[in-house]
């Protein structure tokens, strides 16, 4: 019995020691955690704590306007009632905001699915519509809310938590005088997190609320147009009550971009291109037995002496207003689907095709630089044969012995076949010399083909000069596929298998037929309308290859600072002044007695000398591509229509009508200065007031006169 108190005392001591150890462990853990939070990561958490007590209110800057050369707005802003949803607030609700969005759908007259799709976030697997911007900023549902709809939302705010309806400045693409100008202007969409991170250390960082240009001028001049948003920072306590104001940043509206586009000429160019394509679809193609498809086209109107673009149209087109406030799934599918034929493409700078006979100005220069006489005598036979292959002149016509100038006028293929073939043989044929001259290919590069023109629009393509270097690289890239397909040759001798077999065995060689086709702008040669407009503009101005420009000046928001966009050059044509004069005379002959003469009947040639070259390019598996390249001393116009027929046949009337409008020429050849839109290139800027307001001149619709009477169609 005497040991019992001692045993109890021992147990109590053990328990006390255990409790002491537990308490010590807890204190040690707490101390370690405090050291980690306050010492090791103290600065980081202190910064975060301060940030938690500063709230930002961002007021987006008003985006600058894009104006035509006369100050007419092509893209500006208008106030609309915008209904937006806060994704953050919706996700705090038990049903993720489903009930709220359902009520909103009834008010706006939209489907619940459409609204839910608009507020979901975009990723690689999510189709449009979806939100591509920051998930923390209000997501626009519609920018076309009525006053009554906005009042219902605001007056019943308890039924619409996380939903706002506010007047907001949104982008407007005005289309003055029906000048759509879609591909030139481009469109906007929200900035992404990736873009924010990429630009955070630059001199032009993005805010999560920013809309940025995705194509066209909106993208090229985005940093000027975007302006700077106003940021007001408030200090708040833990309950969100404002207790003071922190450092804030003043906003500034975006600058305006004045362009060289004339909205009146732009409207005419678009209408004439569209009409030319419609007319082409009524013409029977005797090669296919069907009417021409005329599925796409482009036209460029450019100042010959500066490279400034007066008009640029691409067809099919679209309405850039479809992107304002977030594009719908239906519109997005229409704009990007195969059946739409990709209207977002600017075919003036992104459409590539074989140029056909408008390429012959390059072949003429190549021949002269290779030592041939411009005024020499060259046989224009109805066909030209090599190695069992016969290459025919257009419609099998022959013109006897003619000069290079006359060969341009009548577009004689066989003259250029022969010259190119002779040079190919001099260079060693299938077994080229160590340093072949390659005059015809070298000259194309000197004319600026195979590379960008430098136009101030994004995503310009380079086209292609199929020289020896390209042939070899193309063969290496495709050899495996060709050789695999060629294994079927003994049993399958269709055209595609034959081509694959030839490619497998000799695809690295520059064959005689390659050079012959190349000399008339056929085969693997690819050019863009802007490239050819630049080349014909250079012939018109004496040889200077200008970088085409659409932007003319950047005007600060207050109008006090004007930054001009000056014309720049990327080279000179490899022609002597004498050769340029000779080609100029021959191209005038094309318009008066050559393949384009029937389209310029009644033109006042003595007062406004017209120069032209027609082109009809054959494309395997498709109908012919129509090309028409022209210039006066002031302007260059190039038009192309895919699967449209002949050069003068499909594109000729439209180009003539554009010139009629520029110079005020009626169908009988009379000139009315009052009717002329642009008798001379416009060098001045519209009047700018001290507050940055630009005085726009009124625009009136222009109805071109009826086309001149036509004779039967001439070749190409």
XYZ file of C-alpha atoms in Angstrom:
716
model
C 0.000 0.000 0.000
C 2.908 2.286 0.685
C 3.995 2.138 -2.994
C 0.654 3.423 -4.386
C 1.262 7.184 -3.939
C 4.667 6.806 -5.522
C 3.199 5.071 -8.613
C 0.558 7.779 -9.034
C 3.216 10.495 -8.767
C 5.284 8.777 -11.446
C 2.335 8.646 -13.862
C 1.552 12.319 -13.341
C 5.170 13.224 -14.023
C 5.159 11.297 -17.303
C 1.984 13.015 -18.399
C 3.385 16.420 -17.545
C 6.553 15.696 -19.472
C 4.510 14.556 -22.494
C 2.399 17.686 -22.339
C 5.530 19.828 -22.062
C 7.053 18.102 -25.096
C 3.834 18.585 -27.089
C 3.599 22.251 -26.152
C 7.287 22.771 -26.973
C 6.799 21.078 -30.365
C 3.816 23.267 -31.145
C 5.739 26.392 -30.123
C 8.721 25.290 -32.227
C 6.468 24.663 -35.267
C 4.733 28.009 -34.804
C 8.051 29.765 -34.432
C 9.390 28.148 -37.594
C 6.310 29.144 -39.518
C 6.548 32.715 -38.245
C 10.217 32.842 -39.276
C 9.289 31.557 -42.749
C 6.489 34.080 -43.198
C 8.070 37.144 -41.605
C 11.765 36.767 -42.373
C 12.382 34.509 -45.318
C 9.276 35.527 -47.394
C 8.395 38.597 -45.401
C 8.984 41.107 -48.178
C 6.898 39.121 -50.662
C 3.905 38.831 -48.363
C 4.213 42.432 -47.237
C 4.016 43.502 -50.871
C 0.995 41.279 -51.448
C -0.665 42.658 -48.342
C -0.208 46.201 -49.574
C -1.604 45.203 -52.970
C -4.631 43.652 -51.322
C -5.408 47.092 -49.941
C -5.084 48.926 -53.257
C -7.877 48.573 -55.816
C -7.526 49.778 -59.412
C -10.265 51.379 -61.479
C -9.343 51.334 -65.163
C -10.948 53.648 -67.695
C -9.972 52.413 -71.190
C -8.588 54.997 -73.569
C -10.634 56.027 -76.563
C -9.026 54.373 -79.568
C -7.780 56.696 -82.277
C -9.579 56.997 -85.599
C -8.419 55.716 -88.974
C -9.173 58.316 -91.637
C -9.025 58.435 -95.398
C -6.863 60.959 -97.258
C -9.616 63.594 -97.055
C -10.291 63.126 -93.333
C -13.329 60.884 -93.753
C -13.498 58.308 -90.900
C -12.981 54.735 -92.018
C -12.816 53.473 -88.423
C -13.809 55.492 -85.353
C -15.817 55.053 -82.149
C -19.423 55.385 -81.127
C -21.195 55.146 -77.788
C -23.321 52.042 -77.356
C -25.069 50.368 -74.447
C -22.844 47.425 -73.617
C -24.076 44.586 -71.387
C -21.169 42.762 -69.718
C -20.789 39.897 -67.252
C -18.215 39.508 -64.501
C -17.042 35.909 -64.699
C -15.480 36.238 -61.235
C -18.829 37.181 -59.664
C -20.729 34.480 -61.546
C -18.386 31.745 -60.337
C -19.012 32.766 -56.703
C -22.607 31.652 -57.074
C -23.689 28.095 -56.244
C -24.865 27.434 -59.800
C -21.937 29.365 -61.387
C -24.362 32.069 -62.440
C -26.581 29.820 -64.547
C -29.812 31.332 -63.191
C -28.564 34.891 -63.702
C -27.541 34.183 -67.296
C -30.928 32.560 -67.892
C -32.736 35.710 -66.749
C -30.358 37.826 -68.814
C -31.091 35.763 -71.924
C -34.814 36.520 -71.611
C -34.179 40.255 -71.260
C -31.798 40.417 -74.235
C -33.748 38.041 -76.441
C -30.770 35.709 -76.782
C -30.401 31.996 -76.137
C -28.849 30.847 -72.857
C -26.349 28.738 -74.782
C -25.160 31.732 -76.797
C -24.588 33.773 -73.635
C -22.824 30.933 -71.802
C -20.559 30.421 -74.795
C -19.598 34.093 -74.763
C -18.453 34.017 -71.142
C -16.459 30.774 -71.361
C -12.711 31.078 -71.751
C -10.929 30.251 -75.002
C -8.385 27.454 -75.174
C -7.012 25.153 -77.858
C -10.125 22.936 -77.741
C -12.835 25.580 -77.296
C -14.477 26.806 -80.493
C -15.672 30.356 -81.020
C -17.495 32.135 -79.553
C -15.472 32.296 -76.360
C -13.615 34.938 -74.363
C -9.988 35.346 -75.367
C -9.184 38.103 -72.890
C -8.539 38.223 -69.168
C -11.058 36.283 -67.035
C -10.945 39.083 -64.445
C -12.355 41.859 -66.626
C -16.019 42.276 -67.599
C -16.886 40.156 -70.629
C -19.159 41.900 -73.169
C -22.321 39.986 -74.000
C -23.750 42.463 -76.481
C -23.053 46.020 -77.599
C -26.518 46.420 -79.125
C -28.630 46.627 -75.976
C -31.656 48.914 -76.108
C -32.327 51.579 -73.509
C -35.255 49.528 -72.192
C -33.081 46.416 -71.784
C -30.366 48.380 -69.980
C -32.945 49.892 -67.592
C -34.393 46.461 -66.766
C -30.931 45.223 -65.798
C -29.964 48.289 -63.768
C -33.289 48.705 -61.976
C -33.336 45.020 -60.973
C -29.688 44.793 -59.992
C -30.496 42.268 -57.237
C -31.697 39.861 -59.950
C -28.611 40.431 -62.081
C -25.558 40.292 -59.786
C -22.332 40.453 -61.773
C -24.115 41.979 -64.786
C -23.551 45.576 -65.892
C -25.193 47.715 -68.580
C -23.199 50.844 -69.296
C -22.736 53.288 -72.179
C -19.319 52.484 -73.639
C -17.275 53.736 -76.570
C -16.928 50.860 -79.034
C -15.245 50.552 -82.416
C -17.212 51.454 -85.520
C -16.228 50.708 -89.099
C -18.130 53.425 -90.887
C -17.923 52.268 -94.546
C -18.379 55.823 -95.910
C -20.022 55.756 -99.324
C -20.099 51.941 -99.004
C -16.293 51.803 -98.910
C -15.980 48.654 -96.787
C -12.141 48.561 -96.729
C -12.358 45.503 -94.459
C -9.060 43.716 -95.130
C -7.110 46.986 -95.107
C -8.557 48.141 -91.777
C -8.541 44.789 -89.954
C -10.369 44.190 -86.669
C -9.912 44.112 -82.869
C -10.123 41.458 -80.179
C -9.196 41.286 -76.457
C -5.572 41.016 -75.417
C -4.518 37.597 -74.111
C -2.543 36.794 -70.944
C 0.325 35.586 -73.115
C 0.467 38.938 -74.912
C 0.319 40.807 -71.606
C 3.288 38.862 -70.250
C 5.242 39.270 -73.465
C 4.787 43.043 -73.550
C 5.093 43.832 -69.817
C 8.746 44.911 -70.057
C 8.330 46.917 -73.272
C 7.572 50.621 -73.675
C 3.998 49.751 -74.670
C 2.629 47.234 -72.104
C -0.927 45.960 -72.248
C -3.675 46.250 -69.654
C -6.146 43.415 -69.213
C -8.916 45.638 -70.511
C -7.157 46.376 -73.822
C -8.513 45.526 -77.238
C -5.745 45.176 -79.797
C -5.506 45.056 -83.578
C -5.449 41.591 -85.094
C -4.964 42.435 -88.761
C -4.702 45.323 -91.202
C -3.984 48.879 -90.114
C -5.480 48.149 -86.692
C -2.547 45.825 -86.092
C 0.233 47.760 -87.846
C -0.503 51.019 -86.031
C -1.935 49.494 -82.836
C 0.573 51.119 -80.464
C -0.430 54.571 -81.766
C -4.173 53.954 -82.013
C -4.538 52.254 -78.619
C -3.645 55.244 -76.450
C -3.141 54.920 -72.686
C -5.869 53.928 -70.246
C -6.482 56.021 -67.108
C -5.733 54.057 -63.927
C -7.119 55.332 -60.600
C -5.859 53.498 -57.491
C -7.746 53.571 -54.174
C -6.502 52.470 -50.751
C -9.123 50.342 -49.008
C -9.401 48.610 -45.646
C -10.139 44.928 -45.076
C -13.834 45.598 -45.507
C -13.292 47.267 -48.881
C -13.975 50.796 -47.640
C -11.972 53.550 -49.357
C -9.552 55.160 -46.943
C -7.444 57.167 -49.396
C -6.140 57.481 -52.928
C -2.815 56.046 -54.113
C -0.688 57.129 -57.058
C -2.758 57.154 -60.265
C -1.999 57.423 -63.961
C -3.666 59.836 -66.343
C -5.079 58.441 -69.539
C -4.599 59.657 -73.072
C -6.695 58.954 -76.121
C -5.131 57.190 -79.076
C -3.603 58.997 -82.018
C -5.395 59.136 -85.353
C -3.943 57.541 -88.467
C -4.516 59.382 -91.733
C -4.269 57.038 -94.704
C -3.711 57.487 -98.424
C -6.972 55.633 -99.091
C -9.628 57.745 -100.772
C -13.001 56.397 -99.644
C -14.651 57.404 -102.931
C -12.109 55.530 -105.037
C -12.170 52.625 -102.573
C -15.927 52.280 -102.953
C -15.648 52.285 -106.738
C -12.800 49.758 -106.721
C -14.806 47.389 -104.508
C -17.954 47.701 -106.604
C -16.121 47.301 -109.900
C -14.238 44.219 -108.694
C -17.460 42.655 -107.443
C -19.270 43.448 -110.706
C -16.394 42.091 -112.797
C -16.571 38.795 -110.910
C -20.353 38.603 -111.354
C -20.023 39.320 -115.083
C -17.278 36.689 -115.444
C -19.610 34.054 -113.993
C -21.954 34.670 -116.925
C -19.248 33.833 -119.480
C -18.855 30.321 -120.860
C -15.440 28.699 -120.521
C -14.980 26.581 -123.638
C -12.111 24.638 -122.024
C -14.231 23.258 -119.169
C -17.664 23.487 -120.736
C -18.989 25.499 -117.779
C -19.168 29.169 -116.857
C -16.192 30.764 -115.134
C -16.300 30.429 -111.343
C -14.613 33.787 -110.586
C -14.273 32.733 -106.951
C -11.960 35.494 -105.688
C -10.163 38.625 -106.796
C -8.253 41.741 -105.825
C -7.506 45.208 -107.137
C -4.871 47.782 -106.171
C -4.936 51.485 -107.073
C -1.595 53.129 -106.337
C 0.137 56.454 -106.879
C 2.868 55.664 -109.393
C 5.321 58.292 -108.121
C 5.061 57.556 -104.387
C 3.785 54.016 -103.873
C 0.883 55.309 -101.776
C -2.177 53.052 -101.953
C -5.310 54.952 -102.989
C -7.580 51.905 -102.939
C -7.169 48.204 -102.176
C -10.014 45.730 -102.450
C -10.216 41.990 -101.901
C -13.162 39.746 -102.708
C -14.834 37.894 -101.012
C -15.020 40.442 -98.212
C -16.710 40.776 -94.808
C -18.059 43.347 -92.355
C -15.412 44.148 -89.698
C -18.196 45.314 -87.380
C -18.938 41.620 -86.817
C -15.949 41.522 -84.438
C -17.111 44.463 -82.323
C -18.272 43.331 -78.888
C -17.213 39.742 -79.511
C -17.953 37.761 -82.653
C -20.830 35.274 -82.703
C -20.242 31.605 -83.398
C -22.279 31.830 -86.599
C -20.267 34.779 -87.921
C -16.954 33.196 -86.940
C -17.839 29.944 -88.710
C -18.842 31.906 -91.796
C -15.627 33.920 -91.890
C -13.280 30.988 -91.324
C -15.080 28.100 -93.014
C -13.955 26.633 -96.315
C -17.299 27.402 -97.963
C -16.771 31.122 -97.344
C -13.502 31.055 -99.349
C -11.722 32.822 -96.487
C -12.836 36.473 -96.680
C -10.391 37.458 -93.905
C -7.544 37.071 -96.410
C -6.354 40.265 -98.044
C -5.766 38.845 -101.499
C -4.028 42.026 -102.649
C -1.058 41.138 -100.434
C -1.751 37.481 -99.556
C -3.215 36.075 -102.762
C -0.581 34.263 -104.836
C -1.012 33.173 -108.448
C 0.938 32.736 -111.651
C 1.013 36.180 -113.333
C 0.665 35.107 -116.948
C 1.689 37.623 -119.589
C 1.921 40.664 -117.303
C 5.227 38.987 -116.316
C 6.615 39.663 -119.810
C 7.971 43.086 -118.848
C 10.427 41.166 -116.661
C 11.292 38.727 -119.446
C 11.822 41.658 -121.823
C 14.292 43.265 -119.427
C 16.048 39.925 -118.927
C 16.456 39.454 -122.683
C 17.864 42.951 -123.173
C 20.302 42.589 -120.282
C 21.351 39.236 -121.750
C 22.340 41.044 -124.957
C 19.276 40.897 -127.199
C 18.206 43.992 -129.148
C 14.837 45.490 -128.203
C 14.221 46.354 -131.853
C 15.630 43.113 -133.231
C 13.613 40.642 -135.285
C 12.244 37.627 -133.467
C 9.991 34.967 -135.031
C 6.482 34.963 -133.558
C 5.419 31.516 -134.704
C 2.158 29.829 -133.801
C 4.004 27.228 -131.701
C 7.416 26.264 -130.365
C 8.615 22.660 -129.961
C 11.333 21.067 -127.845
C 11.993 17.417 -127.057
C 8.701 16.207 -128.454
C 6.692 18.852 -126.588
C 4.853 21.621 -128.384
C 4.129 24.943 -126.692
C 1.489 26.922 -128.527
C 1.008 30.636 -128.861
C -2.278 31.951 -127.471
C -5.019 30.657 -129.791
C -2.308 29.481 -132.198
C -1.697 32.925 -133.733
C 1.536 33.879 -135.487
C 2.741 37.371 -136.359
C 5.946 36.772 -138.333
C 9.214 38.423 -137.330
C 8.563 41.133 -134.742
C 10.458 43.273 -132.215
C 10.314 42.803 -128.452
C 8.088 45.858 -128.262
C 5.613 44.352 -130.694
C 5.859 41.035 -128.816
C 4.614 42.885 -125.712
C 1.815 44.544 -127.682
C 0.401 41.336 -129.142
C 1.597 39.233 -126.169
C 3.442 36.731 -128.356
C 4.376 33.735 -126.202
C 6.674 32.028 -128.702
C 9.097 34.974 -128.840
C 9.699 34.641 -125.111
C 9.718 30.823 -125.236
C 12.583 30.948 -127.706
C 14.639 33.589 -125.878
C 14.351 31.848 -122.513
C 15.189 28.477 -124.046
C 18.297 29.920 -125.718
C 19.516 31.331 -122.415
C 18.817 28.039 -120.666
C 21.003 26.248 -123.204
C 23.786 28.849 -122.824
C 23.740 28.215 -119.058
C 24.361 24.495 -119.637
C 20.821 23.158 -119.810
C 20.220 20.147 -117.537
C 23.900 20.257 -116.556
C 24.396 23.943 -115.675
C 27.721 25.717 -115.653
C 29.391 26.487 -112.343
C 28.112 30.089 -112.348
C 25.208 30.258 -114.820
C 23.942 33.703 -115.781
C 20.297 32.782 -115.203
C 19.252 36.139 -116.648
C 15.519 35.445 -116.576
C 15.548 34.373 -112.923
C 18.074 36.946 -111.726
C 16.014 39.720 -113.296
C 12.845 38.646 -111.469
C 14.659 38.986 -108.145
C 15.921 42.419 -109.227
C 12.307 43.404 -109.913
C 11.508 42.555 -106.272
C 9.751 39.224 -106.760
C 10.233 36.422 -104.258
C 10.233 38.840 -101.318
C 7.928 41.264 -99.537
C 7.311 44.725 -100.960
C 7.440 46.206 -97.449
C 3.850 47.470 -97.390
C 2.681 48.662 -93.968
C 0.133 45.861 -93.605
C 0.804 42.611 -91.714
C 1.187 39.091 -93.095
C 2.292 39.982 -96.614
C 3.457 36.907 -98.532
C 6.536 36.724 -100.761
C 5.383 34.865 -103.835
C 7.922 32.630 -105.566
C 10.662 32.756 -108.191
C 11.217 29.096 -109.220
C 14.958 29.342 -109.888
C 17.576 26.590 -109.502
C 17.890 27.143 -105.765
C 14.152 26.832 -105.237
C 13.929 23.745 -107.477
C 16.569 21.967 -105.440
C 15.052 22.812 -102.041
C 11.568 21.913 -103.272
C 12.839 18.548 -104.526
C 14.472 17.770 -101.182
C 11.264 18.592 -99.327
C 9.050 16.454 -101.595
C 11.335 13.677 -102.815
C 10.089 11.037 -100.367
C 6.422 11.605 -101.218
C 7.061 11.718 -104.957
C 9.103 8.508 -104.940
C 6.452 6.721 -102.884
C 3.726 7.724 -105.331
C 5.949 6.892 -108.322
C 6.092 3.201 -107.321
C 2.640 2.814 -108.867
C 3.945 3.982 -112.267
C 4.055 0.695 -114.213
C 0.381 0.012 -113.459
C -0.922 3.539 -113.036
C 0.059 6.044 -115.726
C -2.198 8.990 -114.960
C -0.868 12.562 -115.095
C -0.356 12.895 -111.324
C 1.698 9.687 -111.128
C 3.724 10.768 -114.147
C 4.555 14.074 -112.453
C 5.499 12.251 -109.233
C 7.846 9.945 -111.162
C 9.541 12.871 -112.913
C 9.832 14.712 -109.614
C 11.388 11.710 -107.897
C 13.987 11.162 -110.626
C 14.776 14.689 -111.835
C 12.908 17.120 -109.617
C 16.128 18.884 -108.650
C 16.860 19.932 -112.242
C 15.761 23.094 -113.998
C 14.392 21.666 -117.230
C 13.910 23.373 -120.567
C 10.121 23.307 -120.183
C 10.490 24.990 -116.761
C 12.282 27.945 -118.323
C 9.924 28.116 -121.276
C 6.818 28.237 -119.086
C 8.510 30.637 -116.685
C 9.235 33.180 -119.462
C 5.511 33.888 -119.880
C 4.652 33.885 -116.163
C 3.444 30.297 -115.974
C 4.608 27.153 -114.197
C 5.700 27.475 -110.573
C 5.944 31.276 -110.569
C 3.788 33.029 -107.955
C 3.224 36.751 -107.497
C 0.832 38.977 -105.553
C -1.173 41.925 -106.914
C 0.774 44.370 -104.725
C 4.072 43.105 -106.161
C 2.899 43.641 -109.723
C 1.440 47.059 -108.882
C 4.826 48.037 -107.442
C 6.610 46.847 -110.601
C 4.297 48.638 -113.042
C 4.421 51.737 -110.843
C 8.220 51.639 -111.123
C 8.025 51.447 -114.920
C 5.713 54.476 -114.817
C 7.917 56.601 -112.531
C 11.259 55.927 -114.207
C 12.452 52.849 -112.320
C 11.987 53.362 -108.558
C 10.515 50.433 -106.625
C 8.632 52.062 -103.758
C 7.550 50.298 -100.589
C 3.769 50.601 -100.871
C 2.221 52.524 -97.981
C -1.322 52.919 -96.699
C -0.551 55.055 -93.648
C 0.083 58.696 -94.541
C 0.473 60.390 -91.151
C -0.019 59.831 -87.421
C -1.756 62.747 -85.681
C -1.478 63.142 -81.893
C -4.746 63.334 -79.913
C -4.417 67.112 -79.484
C -3.533 67.671 -83.135
C -0.281 69.450 -82.284
C 2.056 66.755 -83.527
C 1.895 65.231 -86.990
C 4.266 62.386 -87.800
C 4.270 61.797 -91.566
C 4.755 58.342 -93.058
C 7.093 59.142 -95.913
C 7.488 57.017 -99.066
C 10.616 54.864 -99.084
C 12.238 52.791 -101.805
C 13.592 49.257 -101.774
C 15.443 49.412 -105.076
C 15.592 50.345 -108.739
C 14.569 48.372 -111.787
C 17.524 46.805 -113.654
C 16.641 48.800 -116.767
C 18.468 51.614 -118.479
C 16.495 54.820 -119.131
C 16.436 53.840 -122.807
C 14.923 50.428 -122.085
C 12.309 51.979 -119.817
C 11.313 54.417 -122.574
C 11.060 51.566 -125.058
C 8.910 49.445 -122.759
C 6.774 52.466 -121.884
C 6.091 53.005 -125.579
C 5.278 49.316 -126.124
C 2.867 49.260 -123.164
C 1.140 52.350 -124.569
C 0.811 50.324 -127.772
C -0.912 47.537 -125.835
C -3.625 50.053 -124.876
C -3.979 51.543 -128.364
C -3.389 48.695 -130.832
C -2.553 45.597 -128.765
C -4.438 43.152 -126.575
C -6.026 45.852 -124.366
C -7.013 48.245 -127.160
C -10.624 47.040 -127.287
C -11.018 47.980 -123.622
C -9.643 51.503 -124.085
C -11.594 52.534 -127.166
C -12.395 56.232 -126.875
C -9.809 56.841 -124.159
C -8.216 60.353 -124.443
C -4.744 58.929 -125.127
C -3.367 62.296 -126.286
C -4.225 63.933 -122.955
C -3.830 61.022 -120.521
C -1.483 58.402 -122.022
C -2.617 54.933 -120.975
C -0.272 51.931 -120.673
C -1.395 48.359 -120.145
C -0.514 44.681 -120.182
C -2.971 41.815 -120.183
C -2.376 38.401 -118.650
C -4.197 35.076 -118.720
C -2.532 32.510 -116.488
C -3.248 28.810 -116.787
C -3.458 26.887 -113.507
C -3.496 23.081 -113.398
C -6.884 21.797 -112.294
C -8.501 25.243 -112.417
C -9.833 27.778 -114.866
C -7.575 30.585 -116.060
C -6.638 33.545 -113.851
C -7.343 37.003 -115.253
C -4.689 39.726 -114.815
C -4.783 43.349 -116.002
C -1.870 45.690 -115.200
C -2.090 49.358 -116.210
C -0.651 52.785 -115.491
C -0.801 56.455 -116.380
C 1.723 59.069 -115.302
C -0.212 59.373 -112.026
C -1.698 55.996 -111.111
C -1.127 52.271 -111.363
C -4.056 49.848 -111.296
C -3.658 46.069 -111.160
C -6.624 43.707 -111.002
C -6.770 39.920 -110.856
C -9.688 37.477 -110.802
C -9.112 33.834 -109.935
C -10.840 31.478 -112.396
C -12.170 34.552 -114.179
C -11.066 34.080 -117.772
C -8.842 36.317 -119.874
C -7.074 39.433 -118.674
C -8.805 42.034 -120.778
C -12.051 40.075 -120.932
C -12.753 39.754 -117.201
C -10.783 42.579 -115.569
C -10.649 45.114 -118.413
C -14.054 46.819 -118.047
C -13.670 47.257 -114.281
C -10.211 48.811 -114.583
C -11.458 51.157 -117.317
C -14.347 52.289 -115.102
C -11.989 53.043 -112.213
C -9.870 55.231 -114.510
C -13.025 56.946 -115.782
C -13.839 57.900 -112.194
C -10.298 59.032 -111.356
C -10.027 61.394 -114.313
C -13.673 62.212 -115.048
C -13.645 60.541 -118.476
C -17.018 59.806 -120.071
C -17.827 56.948 -122.428
C -16.989 59.061 -125.481
C -13.561 60.043 -124.192
C -14.492 63.519 -123.010
C -12.935 64.827 -119.792
C -15.036 66.604 -117.175
C -12.704 68.076 -114.494
C -15.658 68.514 -112.130
C -16.462 64.815 -112.312
C -12.863 63.733 -111.714
C -12.255 62.282 -108.271
C -8.459 62.440 -108.304
C -7.034 64.021 -111.452
C -3.683 64.212 -109.659
C -2.240 62.433 -106.603
C -3.121 64.105 -103.308
C -0.003 65.164 -101.377
C -1.555 67.313 -98.630
C -3.189 66.216 -95.383
C -6.730 67.179 -94.372
C -7.020 70.291 -92.199
C -6.275 69.554 -88.531
C -7.689 71.765 -85.785
C -5.864 72.566 -82.547
C -7.840 70.027 -80.524
C -6.959 67.207 -82.879
C -10.226 67.349 -84.804
C -9.745 66.627 -88.487
C -12.045 68.402 -90.882
C -13.483 65.696 -93.106
C -14.716 66.573 -96.553
C -18.172 65.292 -97.476
C -18.372 62.122 -99.501
C -20.968 61.592 -102.193
C -21.789 58.355 -103.987
C -20.223 58.079 -107.423
C -21.901 56.276 -110.308
C -19.399 55.393 -113.080
C -20.473 56.040 -116.668
C -21.387 53.139 -118.905
C -18.387 51.215 -120.276
C -17.087 52.064 -123.711
C -18.422 50.121 -126.709
C -16.377 46.965 -127.189
C -15.142 45.034 -130.149
C -14.478 41.319 -130.213
C -12.023 40.143 -127.581
C -8.314 40.146 -128.302
C -5.928 37.528 -126.919
C -4.852 37.454 -123.271
